[in-house]
Coordinates of C-alpha atoms in Angstrom, one line a residue:
E655 CA -63.5 45.3 -14.3
T656 CA -63.3 42.9 -11.9
T657 CA -60.1 40.8 -11.9
V658 CA -60.8 37.1 -10.0
L659 CA -57.6 35.4 -8.0
P660 CA -57.4 31.9 -8.4
L661 CA -58.0 30.1 -5.1
G662 CA -54.0 29.5 -4.5
G663 CA -53.0 33.3 -5.6
V664 CA -55.9 34.2 -3.1
V665 CA -54.2 32.0 0.0
R666 CA -51.0 33.2 -1.2
E667 CA -51.9 36.7 -1.1
I668 CA -53.1 36.0 3.1
I669 CA -50.2 34.0 4.0
A670 CA -47.3 36.5 2.0
P671 CA -47.3 38.7 5.2
I672 CA -47.2 35.6 7.9
Q673 CA -44.7 33.5 6.0
K674 CA -42.9 37.3 5.8
G675 CA -43.3 37.6 9.8
I676 CA -42.5 34.2 10.0
T677 CA -38.9 34.7 8.0
W678 CA -38.2 37.9 10.3
I679 CA -38.7 35.4 13.1
T680 CA -36.6 32.9 11.9
A681 CA -34.2 35.3 11.1
S682 CA -34.2 37.5 14.2
L683 CA -33.7 34.0 16.3
N684 CA -30.8 33.0 14.4
D685 CA -29.4 36.4 14.9
V686 CA -29.9 35.6 18.6
V687 CA -28.3 32.2 18.3
V688 CA -25.5 33.9 17.2
Y689 CA -25.1 36.3 19.2
F690 CA -25.5 34.0 22.2
N691 CA -22.6 31.8 20.5
D692 CA -20.9 34.3 19.9
N693 CA -21.2 35.8 23.5
R694 CA -20.6 32.0 24.7
F695 CA -17.7 32.4 22.5
L696 CA -16.2 35.6 24.1
R697 CA -16.7 34.4 27.5
Q698 CA -14.8 31.6 27.2
Q699 CA -11.5 33.4 25.2
N700 CA -12.2 36.0 28.0
K701 CA -11.5 33.6 30.5
E702 CA -9.2 31.5 29.0
M703 CA -7.3 34.9 28.3
A704 CA -7.7 35.5 32.1
E705 CA -6.3 32.1 33.0
K706 CA -3.5 32.5 30.6
I707 CA -3.0 35.9 32.2
V708 CA -3.0 34.5 35.7
R709 CA -0.4 31.7 35.3
L710 CA 1.9 34.5 33.5
E711 CA 1.7 36.8 36.4
E712 CA 2.8 33.7 38.7
E713 CA 5.0 32.7 36.6
V714 CA 6.5 36.4 36.4
Y715 CA 6.4 36.5 40.2
S716 CA 7.7 33.0 40.5
L717 CA 10.8 34.2 37.7
K718 CA 11.5 37.5 40.4
E719 CA 11.0 35.1 43.2
Q720 CA 13.8 33.0 42.3
E721 CA 16.0 36.5 40.8
L722 CA 15.7 37.3 44.5
E723 CA 16.3 34.3 45.8
N724 CA 19.7 33.7 44.4
Q725 CA 20.5 37.3 44.8
R726 CA 20.3 36.5 48.3
L727 CA 22.2 33.2 48.2
L728 CA 24.9 34.9 46.5
L729 CA 25.6 37.1 49.4
L730 CA 25.6 34.7 51.7
L731 CA 28.0 32.6 50.1
E732 CA 30.4 35.2 49.8
Y733 CA 30.0 36.6 53.0
K734 CA 30.9 32.8 53.7
E735 CA 33.3 32.7 51.6
E736 CA 35.4 36.2 53.2
K737 CA 34.5 34.7 56.4
T738 CA 36.0 30.9 56.1
E739 CA 39.2 32.3 58.4
N740 CA 36.7 33.5 61.0
Y741 CA 33.5 30.8 61.4
D742 CA 32.9 27.6 60.2
L743 CA 29.3 28.4 59.0
A744 CA 26.3 26.4 57.6
M745 CA 23.4 27.8 55.6
A746 CA 19.6 27.5 57.1
K747 CA 16.4 27.9 55.9
V748 CA 14.1 30.2 58.0
I749 CA 10.5 28.4 58.2
G750 CA 8.7 29.9 60.6
R751 CA 8.2 32.8 62.7
N752 CA 6.7 33.6 66.1
H753 CA 3.4 35.3 64.8
A754 CA 2.4 35.9 68.5
N755 CA 5.4 38.2 68.5
W756 CA 7.2 38.8 65.4
Y757 CA 10.0 40.4 67.4
E758 CA 11.5 37.5 69.5
T759 CA 11.8 33.6 67.6
L760 CA 12.1 31.7 64.4
L761 CA 12.7 28.4 63.3
V762 CA 15.5 27.2 60.9
N763 CA 15.3 24.0 58.9
Q764 CA 18.4 22.7 60.1
G765 CA 19.1 21.3 64.0
S766 CA 21.1 18.2 65.5
K767 CA 21.5 15.7 62.7
Q768 CA 23.4 18.5 61.1
G769 CA 25.5 19.4 64.2
I770 CA 23.1 22.4 65.0
W771 CA 23.0 23.1 69.5
P772 CA 22.0 25.9 71.8
G773 CA 24.2 28.5 72.2
M774 CA 25.2 28.6 68.0
V775 CA 25.4 32.2 67.2
V776 CA 22.6 33.1 63.6
V777 CA 23.8 35.7 61.2
N778 CA 23.7 37.2 57.6
H779 CA 25.9 39.1 55.6
D780 CA 24.2 42.1 56.7
G781 CA 25.0 41.6 60.4
L782 CA 23.9 39.7 64.2
I783 CA 20.7 38.2 63.9
G784 CA 20.0 36.1 67.3
R785 CA 21.6 33.0 68.9
I786 CA 20.1 29.1 69.1
I787 CA 17.8 28.4 72.0
N788 CA 16.0 24.9 70.8
V789 CA 16.7 22.3 68.8
T790 CA 15.0 19.1 67.5
P791 CA 16.6 16.6 65.1
N792 CA 15.5 18.9 62.0
T793 CA 14.7 22.3 63.3
A794 CA 16.3 25.1 65.4
E795 CA 13.9 28.1 67.5
V796 CA 16.5 31.1 67.1
L797 CA 16.4 33.8 69.6
L798 CA 16.5 37.7 67.6
I799 CA 18.3 40.2 68.6
L800 CA 15.2 42.2 69.0
D801 CA 14.1 40.3 72.0
R802 CA 14.2 42.1 75.6
E803 CA 16.0 38.2 76.9
G804 CA 18.5 38.5 73.2
A805 CA 21.3 41.4 75.4
V806 CA 24.0 41.7 73.6
G807 CA 27.5 43.0 74.8
A808 CA 29.1 45.1 72.3
R809 CA 31.2 48.1 72.1
I810 CA 31.4 51.5 69.5
F811 CA 33.3 50.3 66.4
E812 CA 35.0 53.8 65.5
N813 CA 36.6 54.6 69.9
R814 CA 37.0 50.6 70.8
H815 CA 34.8 51.5 74.1
T816 CA 33.2 48.1 75.0
P817 CA 30.9 49.8 78.2
G818 CA 27.7 48.9 76.8
V819 CA 24.8 46.3 76.1
V820 CA 22.5 46.0 73.7
V821 CA 19.0 45.6 74.6
G822 CA 15.1 44.7 72.5
T823 CA 12.0 45.9 73.1
S824 CA 10.1 42.8 71.7
K825 CA 8.0 45.8 70.8
S826 CA 10.1 47.2 68.0
Q827 CA 12.8 46.9 65.0
Y828 CA 14.9 48.8 66.8
L829 CA 17.4 47.8 69.3
Q830 CA 18.6 49.8 72.6
M831 CA 21.9 50.5 73.8
I832 CA 22.2 51.0 77.9
H833 CA 24.7 51.5 80.8
L834 CA 26.3 54.5 79.1
P835 CA 28.7 56.5 81.4
H836 CA 27.6 60.4 80.3
D837 CA 30.7 60.9 79.2
L838 CA 30.9 58.4 76.6
P839 CA 31.4 59.5 73.3
I840 CA 29.0 58.2 71.3
E841 CA 26.9 59.8 68.6
P842 CA 24.2 59.3 65.8
N843 CA 25.9 57.5 62.6
Q844 CA 28.4 55.4 64.6
T845 CA 28.4 51.5 64.3
V846 CA 27.8 49.3 67.3
V847 CA 29.0 45.9 67.2
T848 CA 29.9 42.9 69.8
S849 CA 32.0 43.1 72.4
G850 CA 32.7 39.2 73.0
L851 CA 32.6 40.5 76.1
S852 CA 29.7 38.2 77.4
G853 CA 31.4 34.5 76.2
V854 CA 28.3 34.4 73.7
Y855 CA 28.8 36.4 71.1
P856 CA 32.2 36.5 69.3
P857 CA 33.9 39.8 68.9
G858 CA 32.8 42.3 65.6
I859 CA 29.7 41.2 64.8
R860 CA 28.2 44.0 63.2
I861 CA 24.8 44.9 65.0
G862 CA 23.8 48.2 63.9
K863 CA 23.8 52.3 63.3
V864 CA 23.5 54.9 65.7
I865 CA 20.6 56.7 65.5
E866 CA 19.7 58.6 68.8
V867 CA 21.5 59.5 72.1
L868 CA 19.1 60.6 74.9
P869 CA 20.3 60.8 79.0
E870 CA 18.7 57.9 81.6
P871 CA 17.0 59.8 84.2
G872 CA 19.3 61.2 86.9
G873 CA 21.8 62.7 84.1
L874 CA 24.4 59.7 85.0
M875 CA 24.0 57.2 82.4
K876 CA 22.9 57.4 78.7
R877 CA 21.0 55.3 75.9
A878 CA 21.5 54.7 72.2
T879 CA 18.9 54.1 70.1
L880 CA 19.8 51.7 67.3
K881 CA 18.7 50.7 63.8
P882 CA 20.2 47.0 63.0
F883 CA 21.7 46.6 60.1
V884 CA 20.2 42.9 59.4
D885 CA 16.6 43.5 57.7
F886 CA 14.2 40.9 60.0
F887 CA 11.4 41.0 58.3
R888 CA 13.0 40.2 55.3
L889 CA 15.1 37.2 56.9
E890 CA 14.7 34.1 54.5
E891 CA 18.1 32.5 54.7
V892 CA 20.7 32.5 58.0
L893 CA 23.6 31.2 58.3
I894 CA 25.3 29.5 61.7
I895 CA 28.2 29.8 63.4
K896 CA 29.0 26.2 64.2
K897 CA 32.4 27.5 65.3
V898 CA 34.7 30.3 66.0
K899 CA 38.0 29.8 64.5
T900 CA 39.9 33.1 64.6
P901 CA 37.7 35.9 65.8
E902 CA 36.9 39.4 63.8
E903 CA 38.0 41.3 66.2
K904 CA 40.2 40.7 69.8
I905 CA 37.9 41.6 72.8
V906 CA 39.1 44.6 73.9
S907 CA 38.1 45.1 77.8
E908 CA 36.9 48.3 79.3
E909 CA 40.6 49.5 80.3
E910 CA 42.5 48.7 77.2
S911 CA 39.8 50.8 75.2
V912 CA 40.0 53.7 77.5
V913 CA 44.5 53.1 77.5
E914 CA 43.8 53.3 73.4
N915 CA 41.7 56.1 73.6
A916 CA 43.9 58.4 75.9

């Protein structure tokens, strides 16, 4: 027996699959929209998190920098207090370096308006840095002892001999102590300080430690390689000796040192 569907039923039978397909496509499109919306939300979240991480890293870095700066300043202030009877010291911040030659000069933020003049000696809590060679109203240029023009009269702290001159090479963080008699008692790990004989640097300021002693050609003289006590790569703040009140040590002549060690 043949069943005849009403026209409406026939139409529904025909379009049912189509409606199902449309429903599936619509649902799929909704899923795609949700997916992209979710993805956009996640991407935004990731971006915000990445920016937050960067900000937090910058804050951590800033806090570490502040902590290191506080430690450096504390050491400088302690040194300044310790040397009150020896020197009138002014603190200055390093604001520039000689990029053509890192071992030559640096610039600090104190000048003639603050009573800074050429010839003044520059130190920190570790030891000798150099001397002022040029000033402007608010800045000063410091010639480092690492430079070949920054020669320093020096002596061995342990035996008080004073025949040496410490010079830089302008190409290295190490120093050379030259013009040493072949029979001078000098050996690794001894401390070298300023002798005061040059009239530029007060006596007794630490310069560096002997790491090697080598004979000069001819055998009559020898030289020593020194590692400075100052870390010239990490200089952020320095102290300028505006006035020498009482030198840390008296100036000892070569003759006196020979008598003392006889």
